[in-house]
Coordinates of C-alpha atoms and ligand atoms in Angstrom, one line a residue:
Chain A
M1 CA 13.7 -13.5 26.1
I2 CA 11.6 -14.9 23.4
S3 CA 13.3 -15.4 20.1
I4 CA 11.5 -16.3 17.0
D5 CA 14.4 -16.5 14.5
C6 CA 15.0 -19.8 12.8
E7 CA 16.6 -21.6 9.9
L8 CA 14.8 -22.9 6.7
A9 CA 16.7 -25.2 4.5
G10 CA 19.9 -23.8 5.7
V11 CA 18.8 -20.0 5.2
P12 CA 18.5 -18.1 8.5
L13 CA 15.2 -16.2 9.0
S14 CA 14.6 -13.5 11.3
N15 CA 11.3 -15.1 11.9
P16 CA 9.1 -17.8 10.6
I17 CA 6.6 -15.5 8.8
L18 CA 6.9 -15.5 4.8
A19 CA 4.7 -13.7 2.3
A20 CA 3.1 -16.4 -0.1
S21 CA 3.6 -16.4 -3.7
G22 CA 1.2 -14.6 -5.9
T23 CA -0.1 -12.5 -3.1
F24 CA 2.7 -10.2 -2.8
G25 CA 4.1 -9.2 -6.1
F26 CA 7.6 -8.9 -5.8
G27 CA 7.4 -7.2 -2.6
K28 CA 7.4 -3.6 -3.9
P29 CA 3.7 -3.0 -3.5
Y30 CA 3.9 -3.5 0.2
A31 CA 7.3 -1.8 0.7
D32 CA 5.4 1.3 0.7
L33 CA 3.3 0.4 3.6
Y34 CA 5.9 -1.1 6.0
P35 CA 9.4 -2.1 6.1
L36 CA 9.7 -5.7 4.6
R37 CA 12.5 -6.7 7.0
K38 CA 9.6 -7.2 9.4
L39 CA 8.9 -10.5 7.3
G40 CA 11.2 -13.5 7.6
G41 CA 11.1 -13.6 3.8
I42 CA 9.1 -13.0 0.6
V43 CA 8.2 -15.3 -2.0
S44 CA 8.0 -13.9 -5.5
K45 CA 4.9 -14.3 -7.9
G46 CA 5.2 -17.6 -9.9
L47 CA 7.9 -17.2 -12.6
T48 CA 8.2 -19.0 -15.9
L49 CA 11.0 -18.9 -18.2
S50 CA 9.0 -17.1 -20.8
P51 CA 6.6 -14.1 -19.8
R52 CA 3.0 -15.3 -19.7
P53 CA -0.1 -12.9 -20.1
G54 CA -2.3 -15.1 -17.9
N55 CA -6.0 -16.1 -18.0
I56 CA -8.7 -14.1 -19.7
G57 CA -12.2 -13.6 -18.2
T58 CA -12.9 -13.3 -14.4
R59 CA -9.7 -13.9 -12.3
L60 CA -11.1 -13.3 -8.7
Y61 CA -14.2 -14.2 -6.9
E62 CA -15.2 -14.1 -3.3
T63 CA -16.7 -17.0 -1.5
P64 CA -17.7 -17.5 2.1
S65 CA -14.3 -16.9 4.0
G66 CA -12.4 -17.4 1.0
I67 CA -11.4 -16.1 -2.7
M68 CA -11.0 -18.1 -5.9
N69 CA -8.6 -17.0 -8.2
S70 CA -7.6 -17.9 -11.9
V71 CA -4.7 -15.6 -12.5
G72 CA -3.1 -18.0 -14.6
L73 CA 0.6 -17.4 -13.8
E74 CA 0.7 -14.0 -15.2
N75 CA 4.4 -13.0 -15.1
P76 CA 7.1 -11.0 -16.8
G77 CA 9.5 -14.2 -17.4
I78 CA 12.5 -14.7 -15.5
R79 CA 15.2 -12.7 -17.6
A80 CA 12.7 -9.6 -17.1
F81 CA 12.6 -10.3 -13.4
L82 CA 16.3 -10.7 -12.9
A83 CA 17.0 -7.5 -14.7
Q84 CA 14.1 -5.4 -13.3
E85 CA 12.8 -6.8 -10.4
L86 CA 15.4 -8.8 -8.5
P87 CA 17.6 -5.9 -7.4
E88 CA 14.9 -4.2 -5.5
M89 CA 13.5 -7.5 -4.2
T90 CA 16.8 -8.1 -2.7
S91 CA 17.2 -4.5 -1.1
H92 CA 14.7 -5.3 1.9
E93 CA 16.8 -7.1 4.4
T94 CA 14.6 -10.1 4.2
A95 CA 15.2 -13.7 2.7
V96 CA 14.2 -13.8 -1.1
I97 CA 12.4 -16.8 -2.4
V98 CA 11.6 -17.2 -6.0
N99 CA 8.7 -19.4 -6.8
L100 CA 9.3 -21.3 -10.2
G101 CA 6.6 -22.5 -12.4
G102 CA 6.6 -24.0 -15.9
G103 CA 4.5 -25.6 -18.5
T104 CA 7.1 -28.4 -19.5
L105 CA 10.0 -30.2 -18.0
R106 CA 12.4 -28.1 -20.1
E107 CA 10.8 -24.9 -19.1
Y108 CA 11.5 -25.6 -15.4
V109 CA 15.0 -26.9 -15.8
E110 CA 16.1 -23.8 -17.9
G111 CA 14.2 -21.6 -15.5
A112 CA 16.0 -22.9 -12.7
E113 CA 19.4 -22.9 -14.3
L114 CA 19.0 -19.2 -15.3
L115 CA 18.1 -18.2 -11.7
T116 CA 21.1 -20.2 -10.3
E117 CA 23.4 -18.7 -12.8
A118 CA 22.3 -15.1 -12.1
S119 CA 22.1 -15.7 -8.4
Q120 CA 25.8 -17.1 -8.2
A121 CA 27.1 -14.1 -10.3
L122 CA 25.4 -11.8 -7.8
S123 CA 26.9 -13.7 -4.6
A124 CA 30.3 -13.8 -6.4
S125 CA 30.3 -9.9 -6.5
G126 CA 29.3 -9.7 -3.0
K127 CA 25.4 -8.7 -3.8
R128 CA 22.5 -10.3 -2.2
A129 CA 21.0 -12.6 -4.4
V130 CA 18.1 -15.4 -4.5
D131 CA 18.3 -17.3 -1.3
M132 CA 15.9 -20.3 -2.1
I133 CA 14.0 -21.6 -4.9
E134 CA 10.2 -22.7 -4.2
L135 CA 9.4 -25.0 -7.0
N136 CA 5.6 -24.8 -8.0
I137 CA 4.5 -28.3 -9.4
S138 CA 0.7 -27.1 -9.4
C139 CA 1.2 -25.8 -12.9
P140 CA -0.6 -27.4 -15.8
N141 CA 1.5 -29.9 -17.7
I142 CA 1.1 -28.7 -21.3
K143 CA 2.2 -32.1 -22.5
E144 CA -0.2 -34.1 -20.4
G145 CA -3.3 -32.0 -21.4
G146 CA -3.1 -29.3 -18.5
L147 CA -3.1 -31.9 -15.6
A148 CA -0.9 -30.2 -13.0
F149 CA 2.4 -31.9 -12.5
G150 CA 1.9 -32.0 -8.7
I151 CA -1.0 -34.5 -8.9
E152 CA 0.5 -37.9 -10.2
N153 CA 3.7 -39.0 -8.2
E154 CA 5.5 -40.0 -11.4
Q155 CA 5.1 -36.6 -13.1
A156 CA 6.2 -34.7 -10.2
Q157 CA 9.2 -37.0 -9.5
E158 CA 10.5 -36.2 -13.1
V159 CA 10.3 -32.3 -12.4
V160 CA 11.7 -32.5 -9.0
R161 CA 14.6 -34.7 -10.1
A162 CA 15.3 -32.4 -13.0
V163 CA 15.3 -29.0 -11.1
R164 CA 17.3 -30.6 -8.2
K165 CA 20.0 -31.5 -10.7
A166 CA 19.8 -27.9 -12.4
T167 CA 20.2 -25.8 -9.1
S168 CA 22.5 -25.6 -6.1
L169 CA 20.3 -23.2 -4.3
P170 CA 18.1 -24.5 -1.4
L171 CA 15.0 -25.9 -2.9
L172 CA 11.6 -26.0 -1.6
V173 CA 8.8 -28.0 -3.3
K174 CA 5.4 -26.7 -3.1
L175 CA 2.8 -29.3 -2.7
S176 CA -0.6 -29.4 -4.2
P177 CA -3.6 -30.4 -2.1
G178 CA -4.7 -32.1 -5.0
A179 CA -1.9 -34.7 -5.0
K180 CA -3.2 -38.2 -5.3
D181 CA -1.3 -39.5 -2.5
L182 CA 0.3 -36.6 -0.5
K183 CA 2.5 -38.4 2.0
E184 CA 4.1 -40.3 -0.8
M185 CA 4.5 -37.2 -2.7
A186 CA 6.3 -35.6 0.1
R187 CA 8.6 -38.7 0.8
M188 CA 9.3 -38.6 -3.0
C189 CA 10.5 -35.0 -2.9
E190 CA 12.7 -35.7 0.2
A191 CA 14.2 -38.8 -1.5
E192 CA 14.9 -36.6 -4.7
G193 CA 16.8 -34.1 -2.5
A194 CA 14.4 -31.3 -1.8
D195 CA 15.6 -29.4 1.1
G196 CA 12.1 -28.5 2.4
L197 CA 8.3 -28.6 1.5
S198 CA 5.9 -26.0 1.4
L199 CA 2.0 -26.6 1.4
I200 CA -0.8 -25.9 0.5
N201 CA -1.2 -24.4 -2.9
T202 CA -5.0 -23.3 -3.5
I203 CA -7.6 -26.0 -3.6
Q204 CA -9.3 -26.7 -7.0
A205 CA -12.8 -25.1 -6.7
M206 CA -15.8 -24.0 -8.8
A207 CA -18.5 -21.3 -9.0
I208 CA -21.3 -20.9 -11.2
D209 CA -23.2 -17.8 -12.4
I210 CA -26.7 -19.1 -12.5
R211 CA -28.0 -16.1 -14.3
K212 CA -25.6 -16.7 -17.2
R213 CA -25.7 -20.5 -16.8
Q214 CA -21.9 -20.5 -17.1
S215 CA -19.0 -21.2 -14.8
V216 CA -17.9 -17.8 -13.2
F217 CA -14.2 -18.8 -14.6
D218 CA -13.5 -19.4 -18.3
R219 CA -11.4 -22.1 -17.3
A220 CA -14.2 -23.6 -15.2
Y221 CA -12.3 -24.3 -12.2
A222 CA -10.2 -21.9 -10.0
G223 CA -8.0 -22.2 -6.9
L224 CA -9.7 -21.5 -3.5
S225 CA -7.4 -19.9 -0.7
G226 CA -8.1 -17.8 2.4
P227 CA -9.4 -18.5 6.0
A228 CA -11.9 -21.4 4.4
I229 CA -9.1 -23.6 3.7
K230 CA -7.2 -23.5 6.9
P231 CA -8.4 -26.5 8.7
I232 CA -7.6 -28.6 5.6
A233 CA -4.3 -27.1 5.2
L234 CA -3.4 -27.7 8.9
R235 CA -4.4 -31.5 8.7
M236 CA -2.2 -31.8 5.5
V237 CA 0.8 -30.0 7.0
H238 CA 0.3 -32.6 10.0
Q239 CA 0.3 -35.5 7.8
V240 CA 3.3 -34.3 5.7
A241 CA 5.4 -33.2 8.7
R242 CA 4.9 -36.7 10.1
S243 CA 5.9 -38.3 7.0
V244 CA 9.4 -36.8 6.2
S245 CA 12.4 -35.3 8.1
I246 CA 13.0 -32.2 6.1
P247 CA 11.4 -29.0 7.1
V248 CA 7.8 -28.1 6.2
V249 CA 6.5 -24.5 5.5
G250 CA 2.8 -24.4 6.3
I251 CA 0.5 -22.3 4.0
G252 CA -3.4 -21.8 3.9
G253 CA -5.7 -19.2 5.3
I254 CA -3.3 -18.2 7.9
S255 CA -4.6 -14.9 9.4
S256 CA -3.4 -14.5 13.0
A257 CA -0.8 -15.6 15.5
E258 CA -3.0 -18.1 16.8
D259 CA -3.1 -19.5 13.4
I260 CA 0.7 -19.5 13.2
L261 CA 1.0 -21.3 16.5
E262 CA -1.5 -24.1 15.3
F263 CA 0.7 -24.7 12.2
I264 CA 3.9 -24.8 14.1
M265 CA 2.3 -27.2 16.6
A266 CA 1.2 -29.4 13.6
G267 CA 5.0 -29.6 12.6
A268 CA 5.9 -26.5 10.3
T269 CA 9.1 -24.8 10.6
A270 CA 7.9 -21.7 9.0
V271 CA 4.6 -20.2 7.6
Q272 CA 3.5 -18.4 4.6
I273 CA 0.9 -15.6 4.5
G274 CA -1.3 -15.3 1.4
T275 CA -4.8 -14.3 1.2
Y276 CA -4.5 -12.4 4.6
N277 CA -2.3 -9.8 2.9
F278 CA -5.3 -8.7 1.0
I279 CA -7.6 -8.9 4.4
N280 CA -4.9 -6.5 6.2
L281 CA -2.5 -4.8 3.8
R282 CA -0.2 -4.5 6.7
A283 CA -0.3 -8.2 8.2
G284 CA 3.4 -8.3 7.8
D285 CA 4.1 -5.3 9.8
T286 CA 2.5 -6.7 13.1
L287 CA 2.5 -10.2 12.8
A288 CA 5.9 -11.3 14.1
E289 CA 5.4 -9.0 17.3
E290 CA 1.9 -10.5 17.7
L291 CA 3.4 -14.1 17.5
I292 CA 6.0 -13.0 20.3
Q293 CA 3.1 -11.4 22.5
L294 CA 1.2 -14.6 22.3
M295 CA 4.0 -17.1 23.0
E296 CA 4.7 -14.7 26.2
T297 CA 1.0 -15.2 27.2
E298 CA 1.1 -18.9 26.4
G299 CA 4.5 -19.4 28.3
I300 CA 6.3 -20.8 25.1
H301 CA 9.9 -19.7 25.0
S302 CA 10.9 -21.2 21.7
L303 CA 8.9 -22.4 18.7
D304 CA 11.2 -25.5 19.0
D305 CA 9.6 -26.4 22.2
I306 CA 5.9 -26.6 20.6
R307 CA 7.2 -27.8 16.8
G308 CA 5.2 -30.8 16.0
I309 CA 4.0 -31.6 19.4
I310 CA 0.5 -32.7 18.2
Chain B
M1 CA -8.8 3.1 11.9
A2 CA -10.7 6.3 10.9
L3 CA -13.7 7.9 12.8
V4 CA -17.0 8.4 10.7
I5 CA -18.4 11.9 10.8
H6 CA -21.6 10.9 9.0
N7 CA -23.0 8.5 6.5
V8 CA -25.9 10.0 4.8
K9 CA -28.6 8.4 2.6
L10 CA -29.0 10.5 -0.5
A11 CA -31.5 8.4 -2.3
P12 CA -32.7 4.7 -2.2
G13 CA -29.5 2.6 -2.1
I14 CA -27.1 5.6 -2.4
Y15 CA -25.0 7.1 0.5
R16 CA -22.5 9.5 1.2
L17 CA -19.8 8.5 3.8
T18 CA -17.7 11.1 5.6
V19 CA -14.6 10.2 7.5
Q20 CA -12.5 12.3 9.6
G21 CA -8.9 13.0 8.7
S22 CA -6.6 14.7 6.2
Y23 CA -5.9 12.7 3.1
P24 CA -3.6 13.7 0.1
A25 CA -5.8 12.3 -2.5
R26 CA -6.4 13.5 -6.1
M27 CA -9.2 13.3 -8.4
G28 CA -9.9 9.9 -9.4
Q29 CA -8.0 7.9 -7.0
F30 CA -9.6 5.5 -4.8
F31 CA -9.4 3.9 -1.3
M32 CA -9.8 0.2 -0.1
L33 CA -12.7 0.5 2.7
R34 CA -13.4 -2.0 5.3
C35 CA -15.7 -1.8 8.3
W36 CA -15.7 -5.6 9.2
D37 CA -13.2 -8.3 10.4
T38 CA -12.4 -11.0 8.2
Y39 CA -15.6 -11.6 6.2
P40 CA -16.1 -10.6 3.5
V41 CA -12.5 -11.2 2.7
L42 CA -11.8 -8.5 0.3
S43 CA -11.8 -4.7 1.2
R44 CA -13.9 -2.6 -1.2
P45 CA -12.5 -0.1 -3.6
I46 CA -14.2 3.2 -3.6
S47 CA -13.3 6.4 -5.3
V48 CA -12.6 9.7 -3.6
H49 CA -15.8 12.0 -3.7
D50 CA -14.7 14.9 -1.8
L51 CA -12.1 16.4 0.3
T52 CA -11.9 19.1 3.0
L53 CA -8.9 19.9 5.1
D54 CA -10.0 17.3 7.7
S55 CA -12.4 15.0 6.0
I56 CA -12.8 12.6 3.1
S57 CA -16.1 11.5 1.5
F58 CA -17.2 8.7 -0.5
L59 CA -20.3 8.3 -2.6
Y60 CA -21.5 4.6 -3.0
R61 CA -24.4 2.6 -4.1
V62 CA -25.4 -0.5 -2.1
Q63 CA -24.5 -3.4 -4.3
G64 CA -24.0 -6.3 -2.0
T65 CA -22.6 -7.4 1.2
G66 CA -19.7 -5.1 1.5
T67 CA -21.5 -1.9 0.6
R68 CA -24.5 -3.0 2.9
L69 CA -22.2 -3.1 5.8
L70 CA -20.9 0.3 4.7
S71 CA -24.3 1.8 4.8
A72 CA -25.0 0.5 8.2
L73 CA -22.0 2.8 9.5
Q74 CA -23.1 5.7 12.0
A75 CA -21.3 8.7 13.1
G76 CA -18.7 7.7 15.7
D77 CA -18.1 4.1 14.1
R78 CA -14.8 3.3 13.1
I79 CA -13.7 2.3 9.5
Q80 CA -10.3 1.4 7.9
L81 CA -9.1 3.2 4.8
E82 CA -6.0 2.2 2.9
G83 CA -5.0 4.5 0.4
P84 CA -5.2 6.9 -1.7
F85 CA -4.2 4.4 -4.7
G86 CA -4.3 4.4 -8.3
Q87 CA -3.5 7.0 -10.9
A88 CA -5.6 10.3 -10.9
F89 CA -7.1 12.0 -13.7
P90 CA -4.2 13.8 -15.5
D91 CA -4.2 17.6 -15.3
P92 CA -6.7 18.9 -17.7
Q93 CA -5.8 20.8 -20.7
G94 CA -8.1 23.5 -22.2
R95 CA -11.7 23.2 -22.1
T96 CA -12.8 20.5 -19.8
A97 CA -16.1 18.4 -19.4
L98 CA -16.6 16.1 -16.6
V99 CA -19.2 13.4 -17.4
G100 CA -20.7 10.9 -14.7
G101 CA -23.2 8.4 -15.1
G102 CA -25.2 7.2 -12.0
I103 CA -23.0 6.2 -9.3
G104 CA -20.0 7.2 -11.9
I105 CA -20.8 10.8 -10.6
A106 CA -18.6 9.9 -7.6
P107 CA -14.9 10.6 -8.5
M108 CA -16.4 13.7 -10.6
L109 CA -16.9 16.1 -7.6
L110 CA -13.3 16.2 -6.6
A111 CA -12.7 16.9 -10.2
A112 CA -15.1 19.7 -10.4
R113 CA -13.8 21.4 -7.2
G114 CA -10.2 21.2 -8.9
I115 CA -11.3 22.4 -12.2
S116 CA -13.7 25.4 -11.8
S117 CA -14.2 26.2 -15.3
A118 CA -15.2 22.6 -16.2
S119 CA -18.7 21.8 -17.9
V120 CA -20.3 19.1 -15.8
F121 CA -22.7 16.6 -17.1
L122 CA -24.5 14.2 -14.7
G123 CA -26.9 11.5 -16.0
Y124 CA -29.3 9.4 -14.0
S125 CA -31.5 6.5 -15.0
G126 CA -33.9 7.6 -12.2
L127 CA -33.9 10.6 -9.9
P128 CA -30.7 12.6 -9.5
F129 CA -28.8 12.4 -6.3
G130 CA -25.9 14.4 -5.1
V131 CA -26.2 17.3 -7.4
D132 CA -25.8 20.0 -4.8
G133 CA -22.0 19.8 -4.4
F134 CA -21.5 20.2 -8.1
N135 CA -23.6 23.2 -8.2
E136 CA -21.2 24.8 -5.7
A137 CA -18.2 23.8 -7.8
S138 CA -19.4 24.7 -11.2
H139 CA -21.5 27.1 -13.0
D140 CA -22.3 24.8 -15.8
V141 CA -24.0 21.7 -14.7
T142 CA -26.2 19.7 -17.1
V143 CA -28.4 17.1 -15.4
R144 CA -30.4 14.6 -17.1
S145 CA -32.9 11.9 -15.8
G146 CA -33.5 9.1 -18.2
G147 CA -32.2 9.0 -21.6
T148 CA -28.6 9.3 -22.2
I149 CA -26.3 11.8 -21.2
V150 CA -24.0 11.3 -23.9
D151 CA -26.8 12.9 -26.3
D152 CA -26.3 16.2 -24.4
I153 CA -22.3 16.4 -24.9
D154 CA -20.7 17.7 -28.0
P155 CA -17.1 16.4 -27.7
G156 CA -15.9 18.9 -30.3
R157 CA -16.3 21.6 -27.8
Y158 CA -13.8 20.3 -25.4
D159 CA -10.1 19.6 -25.3
T160 CA -10.3 17.3 -22.3
I161 CA -13.1 15.0 -21.2
Y162 CA -13.2 12.8 -18.0
A163 CA -15.9 10.3 -17.8
C164 CA -17.0 7.6 -15.2
G165 CA -20.4 5.5 -15.3
P166 CA -21.7 2.4 -17.0
V167 CA -19.7 0.9 -19.5
A168 CA -22.0 1.3 -22.3
M169 CA -22.2 5.1 -21.5
M170 CA -18.2 5.3 -21.5
Q171 CA -18.2 3.4 -24.7
S172 CA -20.7 5.4 -26.6
L173 CA -18.8 8.6 -25.4
A174 CA -15.7 7.2 -26.5
Q175 CA -17.3 6.4 -30.3
K176 CA -18.7 10.0 -30.2
A177 CA -15.6 11.5 -29.2
E178 CA -13.6 9.6 -31.8
G179 CA -12.2 12.0 -34.5
S180 CA -12.9 15.0 -32.2
S181 CA -9.8 16.7 -30.7
A182 CA -11.0 15.8 -27.2
K183 CA -8.9 13.7 -25.3
L184 CA -11.2 11.4 -23.2
Y185 CA -10.1 9.6 -20.0
V186 CA -12.4 7.0 -18.4
S187 CA -12.4 5.6 -15.0
I188 CA -13.0 1.9 -15.2
E189 CA -13.9 -1.0 -12.5
K190 CA -12.7 -4.6 -12.1
R191 CA -12.7 -6.9 -9.2
M192 CA -10.0 -5.8 -7.0
G193 CA -7.9 -8.3 -4.5
C194 CA -5.2 -6.4 -2.9
G195 CA -5.8 -2.9 -4.6
I196 CA -1.9 -2.0 -4.7
G197 CA -0.5 -4.1 -7.6
A198 CA 0.6 -7.4 -6.0
C199 CA -2.2 -10.0 -7.0
N200 CA -2.7 -9.5 -10.8
S201 CA -6.6 -9.9 -10.4
C202 CA -8.0 -6.6 -11.8
T203 CA -6.2 -7.0 -15.1
L204 CA -7.5 -5.0 -18.1
T205 CA -6.1 -5.8 -21.7
T206 CA -5.5 -2.3 -23.2
A207 CA -4.2 -2.1 -26.8
G208 CA -2.8 -5.7 -26.4
T209 CA -1.1 -5.5 -23.2
N210 CA -2.1 -6.3 -19.7
R211 CA -2.5 -3.3 -17.4
K212 CA -3.5 -3.3 -13.6
V213 CA -6.8 -1.3 -12.9
C214 CA -5.4 -0.7 -9.4
T215 CA -2.0 0.7 -10.3
D216 CA -2.0 1.5 -13.7
G217 CA -5.6 2.8 -13.6
P218 CA -8.3 3.1 -12.7
V219 CA -8.2 6.2 -15.2
F220 CA -7.2 5.2 -18.8
P221 CA -7.2 7.0 -21.9
A222 CA -10.3 5.7 -23.7
R223 CA -8.5 4.8 -26.8
E224 CA -6.5 2.2 -24.8
V225 CA -9.5 0.4 -23.5
N226 CA -10.6 -2.9 -24.9
W227 CA -14.2 -2.5 -24.3
N228 CA -15.1 -6.3 -25.0
D229 CA -13.1 -6.9 -22.0
L230 CA -15.2 -5.0 -19.8
H231 CA -18.7 -6.1 -21.5
R232 CA -17.7 -9.7 -20.6
L233 CA -18.2 -9.0 -16.8
Ligands
FAD401 C1 -11.4 1.7 -8.8 C2 -12.7 1.4 -8.3 C3 -13.4 2.8 -7.9 C4 -14.9 2.4 -7.4 N1 -15.6 3.5 -6.7 C5 -16.8 3.4 -6.4 C6 -17.5 4.4 -5.8 O1 -17.1 5.6 -5.7 N2 -18.9 4.1 -5.5 C7 -19.5 3.0 -5.6 O2 -20.6 2.9 -5.2 N3 -18.8 2.0 -6.2 C8 -17.5 2.1 -6.5 N4 -16.9 0.9 -7.1 C9 -17.5 -0.2 -7.3 C10 -17.5 -0.9 -5.8 O3 -16.1 -1.2 -5.4 C11 -18.4 -2.1 -5.7 O4 -19.6 -2.0 -6.1 C12 -18.2 -3.0 -4.6 O5 -17.0 -3.6 -4.3 C13 -19.3 -4.2 -4.3 O6 -19.2 -4.7 -3.2 P1 -20.3 -5.3 -2.5 O7 -19.8 -6.2 -1.3 O8 -21.4 -4.4 -2.1 O9 -20.9 -6.4 -3.5 P2 -20.7 -7.8 -3.7 O10 -21.4 -8.6 -3.0 O11 -19.3 -8.0 -4.0 O12 -21.3 -7.9 -5.3 C14 -22.6 -7.7 -5.6 C15 -23.0 -8.3 -6.8 O13 -22.3 -7.4 -7.9 C16 -21.3 -8.2 -8.5 N5 -20.0 -7.5 -8.9 C17 -19.6 -6.5 -8.0 N6 -18.5 -6.0 -8.6 C18 -18.3 -6.8 -9.7 C19 -17.3 -6.7 -10.6 N7 -16.2 -5.8 -10.6 N8 -17.2 -7.6 -11.6 C20 -18.2 -8.6 -11.5 N9 -19.2 -8.5 -10.8 C21 -19.2 -7.7 -10.0 C22 -21.1 -9.4 -7.7 O14 -20.8 -10.7 -8.5 C23 -22.7 -9.5 -7.2 O15 -23.5 -10.2 -7.8 C24 -15.5 1.3 -7.4 C25 -14.8 0.2 -8.1 C26 -13.4 0.5 -8.3 C27 -12.8 -0.7 -9.0
FMN402 C1 -4.3 -14.3 -6.3 C2 -3.3 -15.5 -5.9 C3 -2.2 -15.8 -6.9 C4 -1.3 -16.9 -6.4 N1 -0.3 -17.2 -7.3 C5 0.3 -18.3 -6.9 C6 1.7 -18.4 -7.7 O1 2.0 -17.8 -8.6 N2 2.3 -19.5 -7.3 C7 2.2 -20.3 -6.3 O2 2.9 -21.2 -6.1 N3 1.2 -20.1 -5.6 C8 0.3 -19.1 -6.0 N4 -0.8 -18.9 -5.2 C9 -1.2 -19.8 -4.1 C10 -0.7 -19.1 -2.6 O3 0.7 -18.8 -2.4 C11 -1.0 -19.9 -1.5 O4 -0.4 -21.2 -1.5 C12 -2.5 -20.3 -1.1 O5 -3.2 -19.0 -1.5 C13 -2.9 -20.6 0.0 O6 -2.6 -19.8 1.2 P1 -3.5 -18.6 1.7 O7 -4.9 -19.1 1.9 O8 -2.9 -18.0 2.8 O9 -3.8 -17.7 0.5 C14 -1.6 -17.6 -5.3 C15 -2.8 -17.2 -4.5 C16 -3.6 -16.2 -4.8 C17 -4.8 -15.9 -3.9

């Protein structure tokens, strides 16, 4: 019997396949298409303390085997999320991970506190609550002129330390592929008490409209995701998994059971599916079964047997 | 996966694709179409053109890679349809006009079939295409090649108007309908990621707030649309 259930940062998962932030809303859009308990968990759209309208202009552009997005963290704010989205999000018998963003240190901390309090209150009354926070440090730092927190180690450290203090929930830190020194960043997060790491977020990229002689995106750069980034993500997951002893969640272009096994062999404990949800709206319905079938074919009894073997 | 019944070229770059199956779609809704593996990454949103008990049709213009791949489909090929998605045109009240410009005639046939008393206005920059179905569905079809179809419409004569076409056409119709009693609804387009409201990519600013074209639209009351947001494309 092959089993693929696993544990991530103390949270039991029915399988290692999670839906990635920003590609899955709060779950509801996909719940009409298949039962979300087929996924190990769902990660919410990136949330900030205050609501954000997101970016103006083009938000999405297709590239060879990828897409670029400049959504700009459009979200209803944490309070509205707690009131209007969380009850439904926790109703699917799958782990609930909240992706937390912010423009300032204070916004991150207050957001984390609010999520933690609300979650504790729900748990205390026997209801399902937030299982984990995924800290998105790829947000632009308003004070530092918009450079993402996740680029420089010192700036990232401030956020991770403060959010770790603000929450007792299991904490994943989601790393940016733009980090100056990724391995150093990963070790720093571990030292600051992160329970796990997830990577990669989108890769900063650019597209130009030659007829308009303008960048396609109002903000010049946008984030690249999808199959095109998978080899880069795999290399980064491999590097990070060898640098820390906390679990690593692999993200980046994953589009098949084969891809999932590659990431596990590179050292990941779990994976997230992002852009592939757009390619196949029912991806989460079948991937876990496909993974089991592939393991059967490959003679793999447990993911533990192959994790990090490369 | 669904079976292609036929895929007919109606005019240069214009095709009608008919697929087997019974689909519960309403006028103005769309499907995400895909007849390729992982490249291009995104599926393509196409409005429902026509329905029978056991088939669904789409009318599309070859625009780039995705629609070119669609145009190569032949009877017996397989295609993936996800949908129907989006808000339909609301049920019409009173005298109704349906206005389609160019490929924007696509969603209007299903509307014409549902509202047999509607007046239909079809505008083309070149030779007309896809008119036959409209003549079956309505006794009052105005077809214009060249010029602007909006000149042929007196909004004051209608209570409800549905329009789909170039942004400039819909905007000038909206201006013309302003002050009349006609309620104008337009079907608009934005680049879509998922098509189901998950990715916040096809956002339209309407009356100051963000709306999702895929789930709040693609049909919107014209007075809510911020036309500048569409002209920027
Ligand atoms: C709700 C909805 C319903 C639609 N219904 C129909 C229909 O019934 N029939 C039909 O023919 N088409 C319809 N469309 C448009 C259709 O989806 C696009 O033409 C198609 O996705 C283009 O894909 P492609 O791969 O052929 O072209 P691409 O290669 O993707 O694009 C070709 C060129 O057009 C540009 N482009 C295309 N779309 C956009 C956009 N939205 N914003 C900015 N640039 C763009 C690209 O940048 C590129 O230069 C609909 C769109 C929506 C949102
Ligand atoms: C449209 C879109 C929106 C995204 N929004 C967020 C977000 O709010 N927070 C976040 O941490 N990552 C966000 N991401 C990044 C994804 O979660 C993921 O890290 C990235 O897309 C790489 O995985 P993929 O190639 O499987 O998509 C977004 C990605 C896309 C495509």
